[in-house]
Amino acid sequence: MSVMFFRTLLLYIFVVAALRIMGKRQLGELQPAELVVAIMMSDLAAIPIENVESSIWEGVVPILTLVAMELIFSVLVIKSEFLRSVLTGRPALIVRGGKIQQKVLGRLRLSIDDLLEQLRLMGYSDISEVDTVLLETNGQLSVIPKEKNRPATPEDLGLSPKQTHLPHTLIADGKVRKSGLQAANITEKHLMKLLKEKNVESPKDVFFMNMTDDGNMFLEKKDETKSAPQGS
């Protein structure tokens, strides 16, 4: 039993590391070839777990081979348009100029109800609102609305809003994030000064605090309210 436990733990760590090596996209938007690799890796990892008498290398070596092949093909796909179209396919134009491409829907075995459902999920209740719809190679839809239906931008309204900056987490659940301090380019001494300005004695009293590159700060203290005792 202990052998199976440690084998499972070791292969779990190994497969997670392999997925990280292949890239973060493996965790979300899988291409067909990447999906095949992920499925095969899970099957190969199960072999030495189910059969204790087999060597753990019977699972590790094939997984390493898959990772190596995936890395090689990912480089080749970048350099070769032909290979990219073979392994990942091409985006399919489902709606063009507001007109549904019925032959494309048929080729993709996608019903009009499926298309309408996906459009509703993206906030388009009527297909007449969209000009172009693409089915991307990862299976997701990209929608370009008609000019009159697209949201107004600040440029349309003649406005010049300030650029939005990425906030950096400084404190989370009472603990100082050193990586956030470094990203925000401030020291712990400066952080303590900011806390005092907000009448906060210690980072332990803060539930969450962040700061953007332009100095905008958000701070929320921990909830100190306690439930009142129930009367008899």
mmCIF file with all atom_site columns, C-alpha atoms in Angstrom:
data_model
loop_
_atom_site.group_PDB
_atom_site.id
_atom_site.type_symbol
_atom_site.label_atom_id
_atom_site.label_alt_id
_atom_site.label_comp_id
_atom_site.label_asym_id
_atom_site.label_entity_id
_atom_site.label_seq_id
_atom_site.pdbx_PDB_ins_code
_atom_site.Cartn_x
_atom_site.Cartn_y
_atom_site.Cartn_z
_atom_site.occupancy
_atom_site.B_iso_or_equiv
_atom_site.pdbx_formal_charge
_atom_site.auth_seq_id
_atom_site.auth_comp_id
_atom_site.auth_asym_id
_atom_site.auth_atom_id
_atom_site.pdbx_PDB_model_num
ATOM 1   C CA . MET A 1 1   ? 0.000   0.000  0.000   1.00 0.00 ? 1   MET A CA 1
ATOM 2   C CA . SER A 1 2   ? 2.829   2.402  0.858   1.00 0.00 ? 2   SER A CA 1
ATOM 3   C CA . VAL A 1 3   ? 4.525   1.637  -2.480  1.00 0.00 ? 3   VAL A CA 1
ATOM 4   C CA . MET A 1 4   ? 1.350   2.569  -4.369  1.00 0.00 ? 4   MET A CA 1
ATOM 5   C CA . PHE A 1 5   ? 0.995   5.749  -2.327  1.00 0.00 ? 5   PHE A CA 1
ATOM 6   C CA . PHE A 1 6   ? 4.519   6.971  -3.037  1.00 0.00 ? 6   PHE A CA 1
ATOM 7   C CA . ARG A 1 7   ? 4.255   5.977  -6.715  1.00 0.00 ? 7   ARG A CA 1
ATOM 8   C CA . THR A 1 8   ? 1.036   7.930  -7.065  1.00 0.00 ? 8   THR A CA 1
ATOM 9   C CA . LEU A 1 9   ? 2.524   10.964 -5.312  1.00 0.00 ? 9   LEU A CA 1
ATOM 10  C CA . LEU A 1 10  ? 5.698   10.847 -7.421  1.00 0.00 ? 10  LEU A CA 1
ATOM 11  C CA . LEU A 1 11  ? 3.829   10.488 -10.724 1.00 0.00 ? 11  LEU A CA 1
ATOM 12  C CA . TYR A 1 12  ? 1.396   13.243 -9.752  1.00 0.00 ? 12  TYR A CA 1
ATOM 13  C CA . ILE A 1 13  ? 4.275   15.659 -9.168  1.00 0.00 ? 13  ILE A CA 1
ATOM 14  C CA . PHE A 1 14  ? 5.945   14.497 -12.372 1.00 0.00 ? 14  PHE A CA 1
ATOM 15  C CA . VAL A 1 15  ? 2.847   14.955 -14.558 1.00 0.00 ? 15  VAL A CA 1
ATOM 16  C CA . VAL A 1 16  ? 2.139   18.421 -13.088 1.00 0.00 ? 16  VAL A CA 1
ATOM 17  C CA . ALA A 1 17  ? 5.749   19.406 -13.785 1.00 0.00 ? 17  ALA A CA 1
ATOM 18  C CA . ALA A 1 18  ? 5.452   18.058 -17.336 1.00 0.00 ? 18  ALA A CA 1
ATOM 19  C CA . LEU A 1 19  ? 2.326   20.135 -17.971 1.00 0.00 ? 19  LEU A CA 1
ATOM 20  C CA . ARG A 1 20  ? 4.076   23.232 -16.644 1.00 0.00 ? 20  ARG A CA 1
ATOM 21  C CA . ILE A 1 21  ? 7.021   22.581 -18.947 1.00 0.00 ? 21  ILE A CA 1
ATOM 22  C CA . MET A 1 22  ? 4.694   22.361 -21.953 1.00 0.00 ? 22  MET A CA 1
ATOM 23  C CA . GLY A 1 23  ? 3.248   25.785 -21.140 1.00 0.00 ? 23  GLY A CA 1
ATOM 24  C CA . LYS A 1 24  ? 0.446   27.460 -19.204 1.00 0.00 ? 24  LYS A CA 1
ATOM 25  C CA . ARG A 1 25  ? -1.931  27.150 -22.141 1.00 0.00 ? 25  ARG A CA 1
ATOM 26  C CA . GLN A 1 26  ? -2.138  23.424 -21.341 1.00 0.00 ? 26  GLN A CA 1
ATOM 27  C CA . LEU A 1 27  ? -4.170  24.362 -18.280 1.00 0.00 ? 27  LEU A CA 1
ATOM 28  C CA . GLY A 1 28  ? -6.872  26.138 -20.244 1.00 0.00 ? 28  GLY A CA 1
ATOM 29  C CA . GLU A 1 29  ? -7.191  26.551 -23.980 1.00 0.00 ? 29  GLU A CA 1
ATOM 30  C CA . LEU A 1 30  ? -6.113  23.150 -25.322 1.00 0.00 ? 30  LEU A CA 1
ATOM 31  C CA . GLN A 1 31  ? -5.455  22.615 -29.003 1.00 0.00 ? 31  GLN A CA 1
ATOM 32  C CA . PRO A 1 32  ? -6.416  19.148 -30.378 1.00 0.00 ? 32  PRO A CA 1
ATOM 33  C CA . ALA A 1 33  ? -2.827  17.862 -30.330 1.00 0.00 ? 33  ALA A CA 1
ATOM 34  C CA . GLU A 1 34  ? -2.315  19.187 -26.806 1.00 0.00 ? 34  GLU A CA 1
ATOM 35  C CA . LEU A 1 35  ? -5.519  17.528 -25.608 1.00 0.00 ? 35  LEU A CA 1
ATOM 36  C CA . VAL A 1 36  ? -4.306  14.182 -26.994 1.00 0.00 ? 36  VAL A CA 1
ATOM 37  C CA . VAL A 1 37  ? -1.004  14.584 -25.139 1.00 0.00 ? 37  VAL A CA 1
ATOM 38  C CA . ALA A 1 38  ? -2.770  15.411 -21.867 1.00 0.00 ? 38  ALA A CA 1
ATOM 39  C CA . ILE A 1 39  ? -5.049  12.353 -22.156 1.00 0.00 ? 39  ILE A CA 1
ATOM 40  C CA . MET A 1 40  ? -2.167  10.028 -23.055 1.00 0.00 ? 40  MET A CA 1
ATOM 41  C CA . MET A 1 41  ? -0.097  11.327 -20.145 1.00 0.00 ? 41  MET A CA 1
ATOM 42  C CA . SER A 1 42  ? -2.867  10.510 -17.681 1.00 0.00 ? 42  SER A CA 1
ATOM 43  C CA . ASP A 1 43  ? -3.208  6.982  -19.104 1.00 0.00 ? 43  ASP A CA 1
ATOM 44  C CA . LEU A 1 44  ? 0.547   6.373  -19.061 1.00 0.00 ? 44  LEU A CA 1
ATOM 45  C CA . ALA A 1 45  ? 0.815   7.588  -15.469 1.00 0.00 ? 45  ALA A CA 1
ATOM 46  C CA . ALA A 1 46  ? -1.866  5.081  -14.438 1.00 0.00 ? 46  ALA A CA 1
ATOM 47  C CA . ILE A 1 47  ? 0.137   2.050  -15.673 1.00 0.00 ? 47  ILE A CA 1
ATOM 48  C CA . PRO A 1 48  ? 2.802   1.937  -12.908 1.00 0.00 ? 48  PRO A CA 1
ATOM 49  C CA . ILE A 1 49  ? 0.198   2.953  -10.318 1.00 0.00 ? 49  ILE A CA 1
ATOM 50  C CA . GLU A 1 50  ? -2.174  0.094  -11.113 1.00 0.00 ? 50  GLU A CA 1
ATOM 51  C CA . ASN A 1 51  ? 0.566   -2.484 -11.653 1.00 0.00 ? 51  ASN A CA 1
ATOM 52  C CA . VAL A 1 52  ? 2.897   -2.352 -8.658  1.00 0.00 ? 52  VAL A CA 1
ATOM 53  C CA . GLU A 1 53  ? 5.133   -5.064 -10.145 1.00 0.00 ? 53  GLU A CA 1
ATOM 54  C CA . SER A 1 54  ? 6.004   -2.882 -13.150 1.00 0.00 ? 54  SER A CA 1
ATOM 55  C CA . SER A 1 55  ? 8.821   -0.349 -13.012 1.00 0.00 ? 55  SER A CA 1
ATOM 56  C CA . ILE A 1 56  ? 7.882   3.270  -12.464 1.00 0.00 ? 56  ILE A CA 1
ATOM 57  C CA . TRP A 1 57  ? 10.020  4.084  -15.507 1.00 0.00 ? 57  TRP A CA 1
ATOM 58  C CA . GLU A 1 58  ? 7.383   2.396  -17.670 1.00 0.00 ? 58  GLU A CA 1
ATOM 59  C CA . GLY A 1 59  ? 5.290   5.467  -17.050 1.00 0.00 ? 59  GLY A CA 1
ATOM 60  C CA . VAL A 1 60  ? 8.008   8.105  -16.739 1.00 0.00 ? 60  VAL A CA 1
ATOM 61  C CA . VAL A 1 61  ? 9.864   7.348  -19.995 1.00 0.00 ? 61  VAL A CA 1
ATOM 62  C CA . PRO A 1 62  ? 6.773   7.496  -22.281 1.00 0.00 ? 62  PRO A CA 1
ATOM 63  C CA . ILE A 1 63  ? 5.630   10.718 -20.568 1.00 0.00 ? 63  ILE A CA 1
ATOM 64  C CA . LEU A 1 64  ? 9.075   12.266 -21.111 1.00 0.00 ? 64  LEU A CA 1
ATOM 65  C CA . THR A 1 65  ? 8.844   11.220 -24.753 1.00 0.00 ? 65  THR A CA 1
ATOM 66  C CA . LEU A 1 66  ? 5.453   12.931 -25.112 1.00 0.00 ? 66  LEU A CA 1
ATOM 67  C CA . VAL A 1 67  ? 6.747   16.110 -23.471 1.00 0.00 ? 67  VAL A CA 1
ATOM 68  C CA . ALA A 1 68  ? 9.776   16.160 -25.765 1.00 0.00 ? 68  ALA A CA 1
ATOM 69  C CA . MET A 1 69  ? 7.611   15.607 -28.858 1.00 0.00 ? 69  MET A CA 1
ATOM 70  C CA . GLU A 1 70  ? 5.199   18.318 -27.781 1.00 0.00 ? 70  GLU A CA 1
ATOM 71  C CA . LEU A 1 71  ? 8.016   20.816 -27.267 1.00 0.00 ? 71  LEU A CA 1
ATOM 72  C CA . ILE A 1 72  ? 9.541   19.959 -30.641 1.00 0.00 ? 72  ILE A CA 1
ATOM 73  C CA . PHE A 1 73  ? 6.227   20.239 -32.470 1.00 0.00 ? 73  PHE A CA 1
ATOM 74  C CA . SER A 1 74  ? 5.386   23.517 -30.680 1.00 0.00 ? 74  SER A CA 1
ATOM 75  C CA . VAL A 1 75  ? 8.569   25.022 -32.157 1.00 0.00 ? 75  VAL A CA 1
ATOM 76  C CA . LEU A 1 76  ? 7.875   23.567 -35.614 1.00 0.00 ? 76  LEU A CA 1
ATOM 77  C CA . VAL A 1 77  ? 4.291   24.859 -35.529 1.00 0.00 ? 77  VAL A CA 1
ATOM 78  C CA . ILE A 1 78  ? 5.589   28.392 -34.984 1.00 0.00 ? 78  ILE A CA 1
ATOM 79  C CA . LYS A 1 79  ? 7.917   28.138 -37.982 1.00 0.00 ? 79  LYS A CA 1
ATOM 80  C CA . SER A 1 80  ? 5.680   26.176 -40.386 1.00 0.00 ? 80  SER A CA 1
ATOM 81  C CA . GLU A 1 81  ? 2.259   27.457 -41.416 1.00 0.00 ? 81  GLU A CA 1
ATOM 82  C CA . PHE A 1 82  ? 1.448   24.130 -43.099 1.00 0.00 ? 82  PHE A CA 1
ATOM 83  C CA . LEU A 1 83  ? 2.243   22.103 -39.984 1.00 0.00 ? 83  LEU A CA 1
ATOM 84  C CA . ARG A 1 84  ? 0.282   24.604 -37.869 1.00 0.00 ? 84  ARG A CA 1
ATOM 85  C CA . SER A 1 85  ? -2.811  24.117 -40.030 1.00 0.00 ? 85  SER A CA 1
ATOM 86  C CA . VAL A 1 86  ? -2.450  20.311 -39.819 1.00 0.00 ? 86  VAL A CA 1
ATOM 87  C CA . LEU A 1 87  ? -1.968  20.080 -36.045 1.00 0.00 ? 87  LEU A CA 1
ATOM 88  C CA . THR A 1 88  ? -4.115  22.952 -34.793 1.00 0.00 ? 88  THR A CA 1
ATOM 89  C CA . GLY A 1 89  ? -6.419  23.646 -37.727 1.00 0.00 ? 89  GLY A CA 1
ATOM 90  C CA . ARG A 1 90  ? -7.656  27.050 -38.841 1.00 0.00 ? 90  ARG A CA 1
ATOM 91  C CA . PRO A 1 91  ? -10.340 29.377 -37.476 1.00 0.00 ? 91  PRO A CA 1
ATOM 92  C CA . ALA A 1 92  ? -13.719 28.812 -39.115 1.00 0.00 ? 92  ALA A CA 1
ATOM 93  C CA . LEU A 1 93  ? -15.809 31.773 -40.252 1.00 0.00 ? 93  LEU A CA 1
ATOM 94  C CA . ILE A 1 94  ? -19.354 31.042 -39.083 1.00 0.00 ? 94  ILE A CA 1
ATOM 95  C CA . VAL A 1 95  ? -20.943 34.467 -39.610 1.00 0.00 ? 95  VAL A CA 1
ATOM 96  C CA . ARG A 1 96  ? -19.595 36.881 -42.216 1.00 0.00 ? 96  ARG A CA 1
ATOM 97  C CA . GLY A 1 97  ? -20.988 40.346 -42.799 1.00 0.00 ? 97  GLY A CA 1
ATOM 98  C CA . GLY A 1 98  ? -24.027 39.454 -40.689 1.00 0.00 ? 98  GLY A CA 1
ATOM 99  C CA . LYS A 1 99  ? -24.823 36.410 -42.875 1.00 0.00 ? 99  LYS A CA 1
ATOM 100 C CA . ILE A 1 100 ? -24.712 32.892 -41.419 1.00 0.00 ? 100 ILE A CA 1
ATOM 101 C CA . GLN A 1 101 ? -22.385 30.561 -43.323 1.00 0.00 ? 101 GLN A CA 1
ATOM 102 C CA . GLN A 1 102 ? -24.668 27.538 -43.436 1.00 0.00 ? 102 GLN A CA 1
ATOM 103 C CA . LYS A 1 103 ? -22.178 25.244 -45.199 1.00 0.00 ? 103 LYS A CA 1
ATOM 104 C CA . VAL A 1 104 ? -19.562 25.967 -42.539 1.00 0.00 ? 104 VAL A CA 1
ATOM 105 C CA . LEU A 1 105 ? -22.049 25.155 -39.766 1.00 0.00 ? 105 LEU A CA 1
ATOM 106 C CA . GLY A 1 106 ? -22.814 21.860 -41.483 1.00 0.00 ? 106 GLY A CA 1
ATOM 107 C CA . ARG A 1 107 ? -19.134 21.004 -41.904 1.00 0.00 ? 107 ARG A CA 1
ATOM 108 C CA . LEU A 1 108 ? -18.496 21.730 -38.238 1.00 0.00 ? 108 LEU A CA 1
ATOM 109 C CA . ARG A 1 109 ? -21.611 19.748 -37.215 1.00 0.00 ? 109 ARG A CA 1
ATOM 110 C CA . LEU A 1 110 ? -22.750 22.815 -35.291 1.00 0.00 ? 110 LEU A CA 1
ATOM 111 C CA . SER A 1 111 ? -26.470 23.510 -35.098 1.00 0.00 ? 111 SER A CA 1
ATOM 112 C CA . ILE A 1 112 ? -27.972 26.988 -35.239 1.00 0.00 ? 112 ILE A CA 1
ATOM 113 C CA . ASP A 1 113 ? -29.246 26.434 -31.687 1.00 0.00 ? 113 ASP A CA 1
ATOM 114 C CA . ASP A 1 114 ? -25.686 25.765 -30.492 1.00 0.00 ? 114 ASP A CA 1
ATOM 115 C CA . LEU A 1 115 ? -24.527 28.974 -32.156 1.00 0.00 ? 115 LEU A CA 1
ATOM 116 C CA . LEU A 1 116 ? -27.362 31.048 -30.664 1.00 0.00 ? 116 LEU A CA 1
ATOM 117 C CA . GLU A 1 117 ? -26.690 29.594 -27.214 1.00 0.00 ? 117 GLU A CA 1
ATOM 118 C CA . GLN A 1 118 ? -23.010 30.550 -27.349 1.00 0.00 ? 118 GLN A CA 1
ATOM 119 C CA . LEU A 1 119 ? -23.877 34.048 -28.556 1.00 0.00 ? 119 LEU A CA 1
ATOM 120 C CA . ARG A 1 120 ? -26.346 34.502 -25.691 1.00 0.00 ? 120 ARG A CA 1
ATOM 121 C CA . LEU A 1 121 ? -23.668 33.426 -23.218 1.00 0.00 ? 121 LEU A CA 1
ATOM 122 C CA . MET A 1 122 ? -21.439 36.148 -24.677 1.00 0.00 ? 122 MET A CA 1
ATOM 123 C CA . GLY A 1 123 ? -24.161 38.786 -24.249 1.00 0.00 ? 123 GLY A CA 1
ATOM 124 C CA . TYR A 1 124 ? -25.701 38.839 -27.747 1.00 0.00 ? 124 TYR A CA 1
ATOM 125 C CA . SER A 1 125 ? -29.394 37.992 -27.510 1.00 0.00 ? 125 SER A CA 1
ATOM 126 C CA . ASP A 1 126 ? -29.997 38.493 -31.256 1.00 0.00 ? 126 ASP A CA 1
ATOM 127 C CA . ILE A 1 127 ? -27.753 37.214 -34.024 1.00 0.00 ? 127 ILE A CA 1
ATOM 128 C CA . SER A 1 128 ? -28.560 40.342 -36.014 1.00 0.00 ? 128 SER A CA 1
ATOM 129 C CA . GLU A 1 129 ? -26.314 42.242 -33.563 1.00 0.00 ? 129 GLU A CA 1
ATOM 130 C CA . VAL A 1 130 ? -23.147 40.535 -34.801 1.00 0.00 ? 130 VAL A CA 1
ATOM 131 C CA . ASP A 1 131 ? -21.161 41.121 -37.970 1.00 0.00 ? 131 ASP A CA 1
ATOM 132 C CA . THR A 1 132 ? -18.531 38.382 -37.750 1.00 0.00 ? 132 THR A CA 1
ATOM 133 C CA . VAL A 1 133 ? -18.261 35.180 -35.738 1.00 0.00 ? 133 VAL A CA 1
ATOM 134 C CA . LEU A 1 134 ? -15.168 32.968 -35.771 1.00 0.00 ? 134 LEU A CA 1
ATOM 135 C CA . LEU A 1 135 ? -14.801 29.521 -34.259 1.00 0.00 ? 135 LEU A CA 1
ATOM 136 C CA . GLU A 1 136 ? -11.206 29.517 -33.038 1.00 0.00 ? 136 GLU A CA 1
ATOM 137 C CA . THR A 1 137 ? -8.979  26.446 -33.089 1.00 0.00 ? 137 THR A CA 1
ATOM 138 C CA . ASN A 1 138 ? -9.398  26.016 -29.313 1.00 0.00 ? 138 ASN A CA 1
ATOM 139 C CA . GLY A 1 139 ? -13.188 25.743 -29.703 1.00 0.00 ? 139 GLY A CA 1
ATOM 140 C CA . GLN A 1 140 ? -14.073 29.218 -28.457 1.00 0.00 ? 140 GLN A CA 1
ATOM 141 C CA . LEU A 1 141 ? -16.046 31.843 -30.374 1.00 0.00 ? 141 LEU A CA 1
ATOM 142 C CA . SER A 1 142 ? -14.698 35.259 -31.283 1.00 0.00 ? 142 SER A CA 1
ATOM 143 C CA . VAL A 1 143 ? -17.418 37.806 -32.021 1.00 0.00 ? 143 VAL A CA 1
ATOM 144 C CA . ILE A 1 144 ? -17.163 41.166 -33.764 1.00 0.00 ? 144 ILE A CA 1
ATOM 145 C CA . PRO A 1 145 ? -20.443 43.062 -33.280 1.00 0.00 ? 145 PRO A CA 1
ATOM 146 C CA . LYS A 1 146 ? -21.956 45.404 -35.826 1.00 0.00 ? 146 LYS A CA 1
ATOM 147 C CA . GLU A 1 147 ? -20.793 48.983 -35.462 1.00 0.00 ? 147 GLU A CA 1
ATOM 148 C CA . LYS A 1 148 ? -24.109 50.181 -34.077 1.00 0.00 ? 148 LYS A CA 1
ATOM 149 C CA . ASN A 1 149 ? -24.197 47.395 -31.474 1.00 0.00 ? 149 ASN A CA 1
ATOM 150 C CA . ARG A 1 150 ? -20.661 47.600 -30.130 1.00 0.00 ? 150 ARG A CA 1
ATOM 151 C CA . PRO A 1 151 ? -20.114 49.329 -26.761 1.00 0.00 ? 151 PRO A CA 1
ATOM 152 C CA . ALA A 1 152 ? -19.144 52.986 -26.933 1.00 0.00 ? 152 ALA A CA 1
ATOM 153 C CA . THR A 1 153 ? -15.490 53.662 -26.213 1.00 0.00 ? 153 THR A CA 1
ATOM 154 C CA . PRO A 1 154 ? -14.012 56.733 -24.502 1.00 0.00 ? 154 PRO A CA 1
ATOM 155 C CA . GLU A 1 155 ? -12.632 57.731 -27.903 1.00 0.00 ? 155 GLU A CA 1
ATOM 156 C CA . ASP A 1 156 ? -16.172 57.715 -29.334 1.00 0.00 ? 156 ASP A CA 1
ATOM 157 C CA . LEU A 1 157 ? -17.275 60.022 -26.519 1.00 0.00 ? 157 LEU A CA 1
ATOM 158 C CA . GLY A 1 158 ? -14.283 62.317 -26.902 1.00 0.00 ? 158 GLY A CA 1
ATOM 159 C CA . LEU A 1 159 ? -12.901 61.394 -23.492 1.00 0.00 ? 159 LEU A CA 1
ATOM 160 C CA . SER A 1 160 ? -9.307  60.814 -22.428 1.00 0.00 ? 160 SER A CA 1
ATOM 161 C CA . PRO A 1 161 ? -9.414  58.510 -19.394 1.00 0.00 ? 161 PRO A CA 1
ATOM 162 C CA . LYS A 1 162 ? -6.305  57.692 -17.411 1.00 0.00 ? 162 LYS A CA 1
ATOM 163 C CA . GLN A 1 163 ? -4.512  54.463 -18.187 1.00 0.00 ? 163 GLN A CA 1
ATOM 164 C CA . THR A 1 164 ? -5.504  51.556 -15.938 1.00 0.00 ? 164 THR A CA 1
ATOM 165 C CA . HIS A 1 165 ? -2.580  50.036 -14.059 1.00 0.00 ? 165 HIS A CA 1
ATOM 166 C CA . LEU A 1 166 ? -2.175  46.514 -12.725 1.00 0.00 ? 166 LEU A CA 1
ATOM 167 C CA . PRO A 1 167 ? -2.618  46.392 -8.939  1.00 0.00 ? 167 PRO A CA 1
ATOM 168 C CA . HIS A 1 168 ? -0.012  44.598 -6.838  1.00 0.00 ? 168 HIS A CA 1
ATOM 169 C CA . THR A 1 169 ? -1.072  42.676 -3.736  1.00 0.00 ? 169 THR A CA 1
ATOM 170 C CA . LEU A 1 170 ? 0.806   44.001 -0.702  1.00 0.00 ? 170 LEU A CA 1
ATOM 171 C CA . ILE A 1 171 ? -1.029  42.229 2.116   1.00 0.00 ? 171 ILE A CA 1
ATOM 172 C CA . ALA A 1 172 ? -3.315  39.218 1.991   1.00 0.00 ? 172 ALA A CA 1
ATOM 173 C CA . ASP A 1 173 ? -5.012  37.856 5.119   1.00 0.00 ? 173 ASP A CA 1
ATOM 174 C CA . GLY A 1 174 ? -2.584  39.631 7.416   1.00 0.00 ? 174 GLY A CA 1
ATOM 175 C CA . LYS A 1 175 ? 0.572   38.479 5.634   1.00 0.00 ? 175 LYS A CA 1
ATOM 176 C CA . VAL A 1 176 ? 2.868   40.821 3.717   1.00 0.00 ? 176 VAL A CA 1
ATOM 177 C CA . ARG A 1 177 ? 3.568   39.763 0.131   1.00 0.00 ? 177 ARG A CA 1
ATOM 178 C CA . LYS A 1 178 ? 7.223   40.524 -0.531  1.00 0.00 ? 178 LYS A CA 1
ATOM 179 C CA . SER A 1 179 ? 6.750   39.863 -4.233  1.00 0.00 ? 179 SER A CA 1
ATOM 180 C CA . GLY A 1 180 ? 4.011   42.522 -4.260  1.00 0.00 ? 180 GLY A CA 1
ATOM 181 C CA . LEU A 1 181 ? 6.234   45.025 -2.472  1.00 0.00 ? 181 LEU A CA 1
ATOM 182 C CA . GLN A 1 182 ? 8.962   44.424 -5.018  1.00 0.00 ? 182 GLN A CA 1
ATOM 183 C CA . ALA A 1 183 ? 6.548   44.787 -7.939  1.00 0.00 ? 183 ALA A CA 1
ATOM 184 C CA . ALA A 1 184 ? 5.156   48.034 -6.475  1.00 0.00 ? 184 ALA A CA 1
ATOM 185 C CA . ASN A 1 185 ? 8.718   49.219 -5.794  1.00 0.00 ? 185 ASN A CA 1
ATOM 186 C CA . ILE A 1 186 ? 8.133   50.020 -2.124  1.00 0.00 ? 186 ILE A CA 1
ATOM 187 C CA . THR A 1 187 ? 9.865   48.864 1.060   1.00 0.00 ? 187 THR A CA 1
ATOM 188 C CA . GLU A 1 188 ? 8.349   47.370 4.201   1.00 0.00 ? 188 GLU A CA 1
ATOM 189 C CA . LYS A 1 189 ? 9.174   50.629 5.978   1.00 0.00 ? 189 LYS A CA 1
ATOM 190 C CA . HIS A 1 190 ? 7.135   52.545 3.408   1.00 0.00 ? 190 HIS A CA 1
ATOM 191 C CA . LEU A 1 191 ? 4.345   50.000 3.778   1.00 0.00 ? 191 LEU A CA 1
ATOM 192 C CA . MET A 1 192 ? 4.206   50.567 7.533   1.00 0.00 ? 192 MET A CA 1
ATOM 193 C CA . LYS A 1 193 ? 4.033   54.320 6.904   1.00 0.00 ? 193 LYS A CA 1
ATOM 194 C CA . LEU A 1 194 ? 1.062   53.809 4.578   1.00 0.00 ? 194 LEU A CA 1
ATOM 195 C CA . LEU A 1 195 ? -0.656  51.664 7.212   1.00 0.00 ? 195 LEU A CA 1
ATOM 196 C CA . LYS A 1 196 ? -0.219  54.328 9.885   1.00 0.00 ? 196 LYS A CA 1
ATOM 197 C CA . GLU A 1 197 ? -1.772  56.885 7.538   1.00 0.00 ? 197 GLU A CA 1
ATOM 198 C CA . LYS A 1 198 ? -4.823  54.593 7.449   1.00 0.00 ? 198 LYS A CA 1
ATOM 199 C CA . ASN A 1 199 ? -4.778  54.201 11.255  1.00 0.00 ? 199 ASN A CA 1
ATOM 200 C CA . VAL A 1 200 ? -3.713  50.561 11.017  1.00 0.00 ? 200 VAL A CA 1
ATOM 201 C CA . GLU A 1 201 ? -1.184  49.342 13.589  1.00 0.00 ? 201 GLU A CA 1
ATOM 202 C CA . SER A 1 202 ? -0.003  46.128 11.964  1.00 0.00 ? 202 SER A CA 1
ATOM 203 C CA . PRO A 1 203 ? -0.306  44.161 8.709   1.00 0.00 ? 203 PRO A CA 1
ATOM 204 C CA . LYS A 1 204 ? -1.990  41.457 10.799  1.00 0.00 ? 204 LYS A CA 1
ATOM 205 C CA . ASP A 1 205 ? -5.002  43.778 11.067  1.00 0.00 ? 205 ASP A CA 1
ATOM 206 C CA . VAL A 1 206 ? -5.360  43.944 7.267   1.00 0.00 ? 206 VAL A CA 1
ATOM 207 C CA . PHE A 1 207 ? -7.441  41.456 5.308   1.00 0.00 ? 207 PHE A CA 1
ATOM 208 C CA . PHE A 1 208 ? -6.404  42.762 1.883   1.00 0.00 ? 208 PHE A CA 1
ATOM 209 C CA . MET A 1 209 ? -4.329  45.627 0.537   1.00 0.00 ? 209 MET A CA 1
ATOM 210 C CA . ASN A 1 210 ? -3.074  46.406 -2.948  1.00 0.00 ? 210 ASN A CA 1
ATOM 211 C CA . MET A 1 211 ? -1.518  49.272 -4.859  1.00 0.00 ? 211 MET A CA 1
ATOM 212 C CA . THR A 1 212 ? -1.269  50.205 -8.533  1.00 0.00 ? 212 THR A CA 1
ATOM 213 C CA . ASP A 1 213 ? 1.799   51.575 -10.286 1.00 0.00 ? 213 ASP A CA 1
ATOM 214 C CA . ASP A 1 214 ? 0.340   55.092 -10.158 1.00 0.00 ? 214 ASP A CA 1
ATOM 215 C CA . GLY A 1 215 ? -0.098  54.950 -6.369  1.00 0.00 ? 215 GLY A CA 1
ATOM 216 C CA . ASN A 1 216 ? -3.814  54.176 -6.048  1.00 0.00 ? 216 ASN A CA 1
ATOM 217 C CA . MET A 1 217 ? -4.350  52.015 -2.989  1.00 0.00 ? 217 MET A CA 1
ATOM 218 C CA . PHE A 1 218 ? -7.105  49.749 -1.695  1.00 0.00 ? 218 PHE A CA 1
ATOM 219 C CA . LEU A 1 219 ? -7.177  48.579 1.922   1.00 0.00 ? 219 LEU A CA 1
ATOM 220 C CA . GLU A 1 220 ? -9.713  46.536 3.829   1.00 0.00 ? 220 GLU A CA 1
ATOM 221 C CA . LYS A 1 221 ? -9.267  45.690 7.484   1.00 0.00 ? 221 LYS A CA 1
ATOM 222 C CA . LYS A 1 222 ? -10.082 42.323 8.967   1.00 0.00 ? 222 LYS A CA 1
ATOM 223 C CA . ASP A 1 223 ? -13.607 41.937 10.253  1.00 0.00 ? 223 ASP A CA 1
ATOM 224 C CA . GLU A 1 224 ? -13.402 42.236 14.018  1.00 0.00 ? 224 GLU A CA 1
ATOM 225 C CA . THR A 1 225 ? -17.098 41.711 14.678  1.00 0.00 ? 225 THR A CA 1
ATOM 226 C CA . LYS A 1 226 ? -17.910 38.663 16.714  1.00 0.00 ? 226 LYS A CA 1
ATOM 227 C CA . SER A 1 227 ? -21.194 36.864 16.859  1.00 0.00 ? 227 SER A CA 1
ATOM 228 C CA . ALA A 1 228 ? -23.204 37.783 19.937  1.00 0.00 ? 228 ALA A CA 1
ATOM 229 C CA . PRO A 1 229 ? -23.913 34.962 22.414  1.00 0.00 ? 229 PRO A CA 1
ATOM 230 C CA . GLN A 1 230 ? -27.283 33.360 21.945  1.00 0.00 ? 230 GLN A CA 1
ATOM 231 C CA . GLY A 1 231 ? -29.728 33.868 24.772  1.00 0.00 ? 231 GLY A CA 1
ATOM 232 C CA . SER A 1 232 ? -31.391 30.921 26.449  1.00 0.00 ? 232 SER A CA 1
#
